[in-house]
Amino acid sequence: SRGLGDVYKRQVDLIRRIRMKKAAVLLSQHRFSVSEVMYMVGYSNPSYFSKCFVAEYKISPSQYASKLQSERK
């Protein structure tokens, strides 16, 4: 049987994925800096935000934003 720890971890992972998806959407709009997006989705530690973003998208937030920018040209 699964313990409460497993339930908690799944909830934390889900919330993190939702926040990273929101960050990706905001970065794709090219209206906000990475720092602004970080705070908008509820992070205050830049290195932790970047670590979570890389875990989800395999690319840093700033690389993600510039990649999208170059694809739009």
PDB file of N, CA and C in Angstrom:
ATOM      1  N   SER A   1       0.846  -1.201   0.000  1.00  0.00           N
ATOM      2  CA  SER A   1       0.000   0.000   0.000  1.00  0.00           C
ATOM      3  C   SER A   1       0.878   1.247   0.000  1.00  0.00           C
ATOM      4  N   ARG A   2       0.361   2.266  -0.574  1.00  0.00           N
ATOM      5  CA  ARG A   2       1.108   3.526  -0.641  1.00  0.00           C
ATOM      6  C   ARG A   2       0.848   4.341   0.605  1.00  0.00           C
ATOM      7  N   GLY A   3       1.916   4.950   1.093  1.00  0.00           N
ATOM      8  CA  GLY A   3       1.782   5.777   2.279  1.00  0.00           C
ATOM      9  C   GLY A   3       1.424   7.202   1.929  1.00  0.00           C
ATOM     10  N   LEU A   4       1.190   7.978   2.957  1.00  0.00           N
ATOM     11  CA  LEU A   4       0.875   9.389   2.748  1.00  0.00           C
ATOM     12  C   LEU A   4       2.031  10.130   2.101  1.00  0.00           C
ATOM     13  N   GLY A   5       3.249   9.673   2.329  1.00  0.00           N
ATOM     14  CA  GLY A   5       4.413  10.300   1.710  1.00  0.00           C
ATOM     15  C   GLY A   5       4.350  10.248   0.195  1.00  0.00           C
ATOM     16  N   ASP A   6       3.879   9.109  -0.338  1.00  0.00           N
ATOM     17  CA  ASP A   6       3.737   8.976  -1.797  1.00  0.00           C
ATOM     18  C   ASP A   6       2.682   9.929  -2.337  1.00  0.00           C
ATOM     19  N   VAL A   7       1.574  10.051  -1.619  1.00  0.00           N
ATOM     20  CA  VAL A   7       0.498  10.966  -2.024  1.00  0.00           C
ATOM     21  C   VAL A   7       1.016  12.394  -2.021  1.00  0.00           C
ATOM     22  N   TYR A   8       1.724  12.756  -0.957  1.00  0.00           N
ATOM     23  CA  TYR A   8       2.276  14.104  -0.829  1.00  0.00           C
ATOM     24  C   TYR A   8       3.252  14.390  -1.973  1.00  0.00           C
ATOM     25  N   LYS A   9       4.138  13.432  -2.257  1.00  0.00           N
ATOM     26  CA  LYS A   9       5.125  13.633  -3.327  1.00  0.00           C
ATOM     27  C   LYS A   9       4.431  13.813  -4.675  1.00  0.00           C
ATOM     28  N   ARG A  10       3.400  13.012  -4.954  1.00  0.00           N
ATOM     29  CA  ARG A  10       2.664  13.167  -6.222  1.00  0.00           C
ATOM     30  C   ARG A  10       2.004  14.537  -6.314  1.00  0.00           C
ATOM     31  N   GLN A  11       1.469  15.019  -5.210  1.00  0.00           N
ATOM     32  CA  GLN A  11       0.833  16.342  -5.207  1.00  0.00           C
ATOM     33  C   GLN A  11       1.863  17.436  -5.450  1.00  0.00           C
ATOM     34  N   VAL A  12       3.011  17.346  -4.786  1.00  0.00           N
ATOM     35  CA  VAL A  12       4.085  18.325  -4.962  1.00  0.00           C
ATOM     36  C   VAL A  12       4.572  18.324  -6.408  1.00  0.00           C
ATOM     37  N   ASP A  13       4.742  17.131  -6.973  1.00  0.00           N
ATOM     38  CA  ASP A  13       5.187  17.012  -8.371  1.00  0.00           C
ATOM     39  C   ASP A  13       4.173  17.628  -9.329  1.00  0.00           C
ATOM     40  N   LEU A  14       2.896  17.384  -9.078  1.00  0.00           N
ATOM     41  CA  LEU A  14       1.840  17.936  -9.929  1.00  0.00           C
ATOM     42  C   LEU A  14       1.837  19.460  -9.869  1.00  0.00           C
ATOM     43  N   ILE A  15       1.930  20.007  -8.679  1.00  0.00           N
ATOM     44  CA  ILE A  15       1.944  21.467  -8.513  1.00  0.00           C
ATOM     45  C   ILE A  15       3.168  22.061  -9.206  1.00  0.00           C
ATOM     46  N   ARG A  16       4.313  21.409  -9.061  1.00  0.00           N
ATOM     47  CA  ARG A  16       5.532  21.896  -9.713  1.00  0.00           C
ATOM     48  C   ARG A  16       5.363  21.890 -11.229  1.00  0.00           C
ATOM     49  N   ARG A  17       4.795  20.810 -11.773  1.00  0.00           N
ATOM     50  CA  ARG A  17       4.587  20.742 -13.227  1.00  0.00           C
ATOM     51  C   ARG A  17       3.646  21.844 -13.705  1.00  0.00           C
ATOM     52  N   ILE A  18       2.601  22.115 -12.951  1.00  0.00           N
ATOM     53  CA  ILE A  18       1.660  23.186 -13.306  1.00  0.00           C
ATOM     54  C   ILE A  18       2.376  24.537 -13.295  1.00  0.00           C
ATOM     55  N   ARG A  19       3.194  24.768 -12.283  1.00  0.00           N
ATOM     56  CA  ARG A  19       3.932  26.036 -12.195  1.00  0.00           C
ATOM     57  C   ARG A  19       4.931  26.180 -13.335  1.00  0.00           C
ATOM     58  N   MET A  20       5.595  25.086 -13.708  1.00  0.00           N
ATOM     59  CA  MET A  20       6.561  25.135 -14.809  1.00  0.00           C
ATOM     60  C   MET A  20       5.846  25.364 -16.137  1.00  0.00           C
ATOM     61  N   LYS A  21       4.670  24.767 -16.302  1.00  0.00           N
ATOM     62  CA  LYS A  21       3.883  24.990 -17.528  1.00  0.00           C
ATOM     63  C   LYS A  21       3.493  26.465 -17.629  1.00  0.00           C
ATOM     64  N   LYS A  22       3.056  27.047 -16.517  1.00  0.00           N
ATOM     65  CA  LYS A  22       2.698  28.469 -16.489  1.00  0.00           C
ATOM     66  C   LYS A  22       3.928  29.322 -16.815  1.00  0.00           C
ATOM     67  N   ALA A  23       5.082  28.954 -16.250  1.00  0.00           N
ATOM     68  CA  ALA A  23       6.324  29.682 -16.529  1.00  0.00           C
ATOM     69  C   ALA A  23       6.653  29.622 -18.015  1.00  0.00           C
ATOM     70  N   ALA A  24       6.501  28.446 -18.616  1.00  0.00           N
ATOM     71  CA  ALA A  24       6.794  28.293 -20.046  1.00  0.00           C
ATOM     72  C   ALA A  24       5.865  29.176 -20.882  1.00  0.00           C
ATOM     73  N   VAL A  25       4.584  29.216 -20.504  1.00  0.00           N
ATOM     74  CA  VAL A  25       3.618  30.062 -21.228  1.00  0.00           C
ATOM     75  C   VAL A  25       4.023  31.529 -21.107  1.00  0.00           C
ATOM     76  N   LEU A  26       4.356  31.960 -19.899  1.00  0.00           N
ATOM     77  CA  LEU A  26       4.746  33.357 -19.678  1.00  0.00           C
ATOM     78  C   LEU A  26       6.026  33.698 -20.444  1.00  0.00           C
ATOM     79  N   LEU A  27       7.000  32.800 -20.426  1.00  0.00           N
ATOM     80  CA  LEU A  27       8.248  33.046 -21.157  1.00  0.00           C
ATOM     81  C   LEU A  27       7.988  33.128 -22.658  1.00  0.00           C
ATOM     82  N   SER A  28       7.049  32.340 -23.138  1.00  0.00           N
ATOM     83  CA  SER A  28       6.764  32.335 -24.576  1.00  0.00           C
ATOM     84  C   SER A  28       6.099  33.630 -25.041  1.00  0.00           C
ATOM     85  N   GLN A  29       5.550  34.389 -24.108  1.00  0.00           N
ATOM     86  CA  GLN A  29       4.912  35.662 -24.453  1.00  0.00           C
ATOM     87  C   GLN A  29       5.929  36.788 -24.651  1.00  0.00           C
ATOM     88  N   HIS A  30       7.160  36.577 -24.202  1.00  0.00           N
ATOM     89  CA  HIS A  30       8.252  37.552 -24.364  1.00  0.00           C
ATOM     90  C   HIS A  30       7.915  38.926 -23.794  1.00  0.00           C
ATOM     91  N   ARG A  31       7.094  38.951 -22.752  1.00  0.00           N
ATOM     92  CA  ARG A  31       6.744  40.228 -22.120  1.00  0.00           C
ATOM     93  C   ARG A  31       7.414  40.390 -20.761  1.00  0.00           C
ATOM     94  N   PHE A  32       7.991  39.310 -20.249  1.00  0.00           N
ATOM     95  CA  PHE A  32       8.558  39.329 -18.897  1.00  0.00           C
ATOM     96  C   PHE A  32       9.955  38.720 -18.899  1.00  0.00           C
ATOM     97  N   SER A  33      10.774  39.192 -17.977  1.00  0.00           N
ATOM     98  CA  SER A  33      12.100  38.597 -17.805  1.00  0.00           C
ATOM     99  C   SER A  33      11.960  37.254 -17.081  1.00  0.00           C
ATOM    100  N   VAL A  34      13.020  36.472 -17.102  1.00  0.00           N
ATOM    101  CA  VAL A  34      13.018  35.198 -16.377  1.00  0.00           C
ATOM    102  C   VAL A  34      12.771  35.451 -14.893  1.00  0.00           C
ATOM    103  N   SER A  35      13.376  36.493 -14.343  1.00  0.00           N
ATOM    104  CA  SER A  35      13.176  36.819 -12.914  1.00  0.00           C
ATOM    105  C   SER A  35      11.718  37.143 -12.615  1.00  0.00           C
ATOM    106  N   GLU A  36      11.101  37.926 -13.486  1.00  0.00           N
ATOM    107  CA  GLU A  36       9.692  38.266 -13.285  1.00  0.00           C
ATOM    108  C   GLU A  36       8.816  37.016 -13.333  1.00  0.00           C
ATOM    109  N   VAL A  37       9.083  36.159 -14.311  1.00  0.00           N
ATOM    110  CA  VAL A  37       8.315  34.915 -14.440  1.00  0.00           C
ATOM    111  C   VAL A  37       8.509  34.046 -13.206  1.00  0.00           C
ATOM    112  N   MET A  38       9.747  33.959 -12.737  1.00  0.00           N
ATOM    113  CA  MET A  38      10.050  33.164 -11.550  1.00  0.00           C
ATOM    114  C   MET A  38       9.164  33.582 -10.372  1.00  0.00           C
ATOM    115  N   TYR A  39       9.087  34.885 -10.114  1.00  0.00           N
ATOM    116  CA  TYR A  39       8.255  35.379  -9.013  1.00  0.00           C
ATOM    117  C   TYR A  39       6.772  35.185  -9.309  1.00  0.00           C
ATOM    118  N   MET A  40       6.374  35.361 -10.569  1.00  0.00           N
ATOM    119  CA  MET A  40       4.959  35.232 -10.941  1.00  0.00           C
ATOM    120  C   MET A  40       4.417  33.823 -10.699  1.00  0.00           C
ATOM    121  N   VAL A  41       5.279  32.820 -10.837  1.00  0.00           N
ATOM    122  CA  VAL A  41       4.819  31.445 -10.615  1.00  0.00           C
ATOM    123  C   VAL A  41       5.157  30.932  -9.211  1.00  0.00           C
ATOM    124  N   GLY A  42       5.635  31.837  -8.359  1.00  0.00           N
ATOM    125  CA  GLY A  42       5.766  31.491  -6.942  1.00  0.00           C
ATOM    126  C   GLY A  42       7.120  31.018  -6.473  1.00  0.00           C
ATOM    127  N   TYR A  43       8.169  31.281  -7.229  1.00  0.00           N
ATOM    128  CA  TYR A  43       9.518  30.914  -6.793  1.00  0.00           C
ATOM    129  C   TYR A  43      10.280  32.175  -6.405  1.00  0.00           C
ATOM    130  N   SER A  44      11.166  32.049  -5.415  1.00  0.00           N
ATOM    131  CA  SER A  44      11.988  33.195  -5.026  1.00  0.00           C
ATOM    132  C   SER A  44      13.476  32.881  -5.105  1.00  0.00           C
ATOM    133  N   ASN A  45      13.810  31.638  -5.384  1.00  0.00           N
ATOM    134  CA  ASN A  45      15.204  31.215  -5.481  1.00  0.00           C
ATOM    135  C   ASN A  45      15.517  30.900  -6.950  1.00  0.00           C
ATOM    136  N   PRO A  46      16.315  31.769  -7.600  1.00  0.00           N
ATOM    137  CA  PRO A  46      16.589  31.587  -9.034  1.00  0.00           C
ATOM    138  C   PRO A  46      17.197  30.232  -9.387  1.00  0.00           C
ATOM    139  N   SER A  47      18.124  29.738  -8.571  1.00  0.00           N
ATOM    140  CA  SER A  47      18.764  28.470  -8.929  1.00  0.00           C
ATOM    141  C   SER A  47      17.783  27.304  -8.787  1.00  0.00           C
ATOM    142  N   TYR A  48      16.901  27.359  -7.806  1.00  0.00           N
ATOM    143  CA  TYR A  48      15.910  26.290  -7.639  1.00  0.00           C
ATOM    144  C   TYR A  48      14.872  26.345  -8.768  1.00  0.00           C
ATOM    145  N   PHE A  49      14.448  27.548  -9.137  1.00  0.00           N
ATOM    146  CA  PHE A  49      13.521  27.709 -10.249  1.00  0.00           C
ATOM    147  C   PHE A  49      14.129  27.127 -11.521  1.00  0.00           C
ATOM    148  N   SER A  50      15.376  27.475 -11.786  1.00  0.00           N
ATOM    149  CA  SER A  50      16.063  26.983 -12.974  1.00  0.00           C
ATOM    150  C   SER A  50      16.193  25.462 -12.942  1.00  0.00           C
ATOM    151  N   LYS A  51      16.538  24.913 -11.786  1.00  0.00           N
ATOM    152  CA  LYS A  51      16.669  23.466 -11.626  1.00  0.00           C
ATOM    153  C   LYS A  51      15.340  22.763 -11.938  1.00  0.00           C
ATOM    154  N   CYS A  52      14.240  23.292 -11.421  1.00  0.00           N
ATOM    155  CA  CYS A  52      12.918  22.709 -11.665  1.00  0.00           C
ATOM    156  C   CYS A  52      12.540  22.824 -13.139  1.00  0.00           C
ATOM    157  N   PHE A  53      12.845  23.978 -13.742  1.00  0.00           N
ATOM    158  CA  PHE A  53      12.516  24.202 -15.148  1.00  0.00           C
ATOM    159  C   PHE A  53      13.296  23.235 -16.034  1.00  0.00           C
ATOM    160  N   VAL A  54      14.587  23.089 -15.755  1.00  0.00           N
ATOM    161  CA  VAL A  54      15.440  22.173 -16.530  1.00  0.00           C
ATOM    162  C   VAL A  54      14.951  20.731 -16.366  1.00  0.00           C
ATOM    163  N   ALA A  55      14.526  20.369 -15.167  1.00  0.00           N
ATOM    164  CA  ALA A  55      14.017  19.009 -14.934  1.00  0.00           C
ATOM    165  C   ALA A  55      12.780  18.740 -15.787  1.00  0.00           C
ATOM    166  N   GLU A  56      11.980  19.753 -16.011  1.00  0.00           N
ATOM    167  CA  GLU A  56      10.739  19.604 -16.790  1.00  0.00           C
ATOM    168  C   GLU A  56      10.971  19.716 -18.296  1.00  0.00           C
ATOM    169  N   TYR A  57      11.825  20.669 -18.728  1.00  0.00           N
ATOM    170  CA  TYR A  57      11.959  20.978 -20.152  1.00  0.00           C
ATOM    171  C   TYR A  57      13.340  20.683 -20.746  1.00  0.00           C
ATOM    172  N   LYS A  58      14.280  20.213 -19.918  1.00  0.00           N
ATOM    173  CA  LYS A  58      15.638  19.859 -20.394  1.00  0.00           C
ATOM    174  C   LYS A  58      16.379  21.038 -21.002  1.00  0.00           C
ATOM    175  N   ILE A  59      15.999  22.254 -20.612  1.00  0.00           N
ATOM    176  CA  ILE A  59      16.629  23.475 -21.105  1.00  0.00           C
ATOM    177  C   ILE A  59      16.383  24.552 -20.049  1.00  0.00           C
ATOM    178  N   SER A  60      17.321  25.487 -19.905  1.00  0.00           N
ATOM    179  CA  SER A  60      17.156  26.529 -18.893  1.00  0.00           C
ATOM    180  C   SER A  60      16.052  27.507 -19.313  1.00  0.00           C
ATOM    181  N   PRO A  61      15.471  28.233 -18.353  1.00  0.00           N
ATOM    182  CA  PRO A  61      14.423  29.203 -18.693  1.00  0.00           C
ATOM    183  C   PRO A  61      14.892  30.248 -19.706  1.00  0.00           C
ATOM    184  N   SER A  62      16.109  30.755 -19.533  1.00  0.00           N
ATOM    185  CA  SER A  62      16.600  31.782 -20.461  1.00  0.00           C
ATOM    186  C   SER A  62      16.854  31.193 -21.850  1.00  0.00           C
ATOM    187  N   GLN A  63      17.367  29.956 -21.908  1.00  0.00           N
ATOM    188  CA  GLN A  63      17.566  29.299 -23.204  1.00  0.00           C
ATOM    189  C   GLN A  63      16.215  29.036 -23.874  1.00  0.00           C
ATOM    190  N   TYR A  64      15.231  28.643 -23.082  1.00  0.00           N
ATOM    191  CA  TYR A  64      13.879  28.390 -23.597  1.00  0.00           C
ATOM    192  C   TYR A  64      13.313  29.661 -24.225  1.00  0.00           C
ATOM    193  N   ALA A  65      13.438  30.770 -23.517  1.00  0.00           N
ATOM    194  CA  ALA A  65      12.911  32.048 -24.012  1.00  0.00           C
ATOM    195  C   ALA A  65      13.642  32.478 -25.286  1.00  0.00           C
ATOM    196  N   SER A  66      14.974  32.366 -25.315  1.00  0.00           N
ATOM    197  CA  SER A  66      15.688  32.804 -26.512  1.00  0.00           C
ATOM    198  C   SER A  66      15.472  31.858 -27.682  1.00  0.00           C
ATOM    199  N   LYS A  67      15.298  30.562 -27.403  1.00  0.00           N
ATOM    200  CA  LYS A  67      15.005  29.602 -28.469  1.00  0.00           C
ATOM    201  C   LYS A  67      13.667  29.947 -29.127  1.00  0.00           C
ATOM    202  N   LEU A  68      12.668  30.250 -28.317  1.00  0.00           N
ATOM    203  CA  LEU A  68      11.357  30.630 -28.859  1.00  0.00           C
ATOM    204  C   LEU A  68      11.445  31.937 -29.641  1.00  0.00           C
ATOM    205  N   GLN A  69      12.231  32.844 -29.112  1.00  0.00           N
ATOM    206  CA  GLN A  69      12.408  34.156 -29.777  1.00  0.00           C
ATOM    207  C   GLN A  69      13.015  33.966 -31.163  1.00  0.00           C
ATOM    208  N   SER A  70      14.040  33.118 -31.257  1.00  0.00           N
ATOM    209  CA  SER A  70      14.707  32.911 -32.544  1.00  0.00           C
ATOM    210  C   SER A  70      13.814  32.139 -33.508  1.00  0.00           C
ATOM    211  N   GLU A  71      12.934  31.278 -32.991  1.00  0.00           N
ATOM    212  CA  GLU A  71      12.017  30.535 -33.852  1.00  0.00           C
ATOM    213  C   GLU A  71      10.936  31.429 -34.438  1.00  0.00           C
ATOM    214  N   ARG A  72      10.659  32.540 -33.769  1.00  0.00           N
ATOM    215  CA  ARG A  72       9.608  33.452 -34.239  1.00  0.00           C
ATOM    216  C   ARG A  72      10.090  34.310 -35.405  1.00  0.00           C
ATOM    217  N   LYS A  73      11.398  34.431 -35.569  1.00  0.00           N
ATOM    218  CA  LYS A  73      11.955  35.316 -36.610  1.00  0.00           C
ATOM    219  C   LYS A  73      11.925  34.656 -37.980  1.00  0.00           C
TER     220      LYS A  73
END
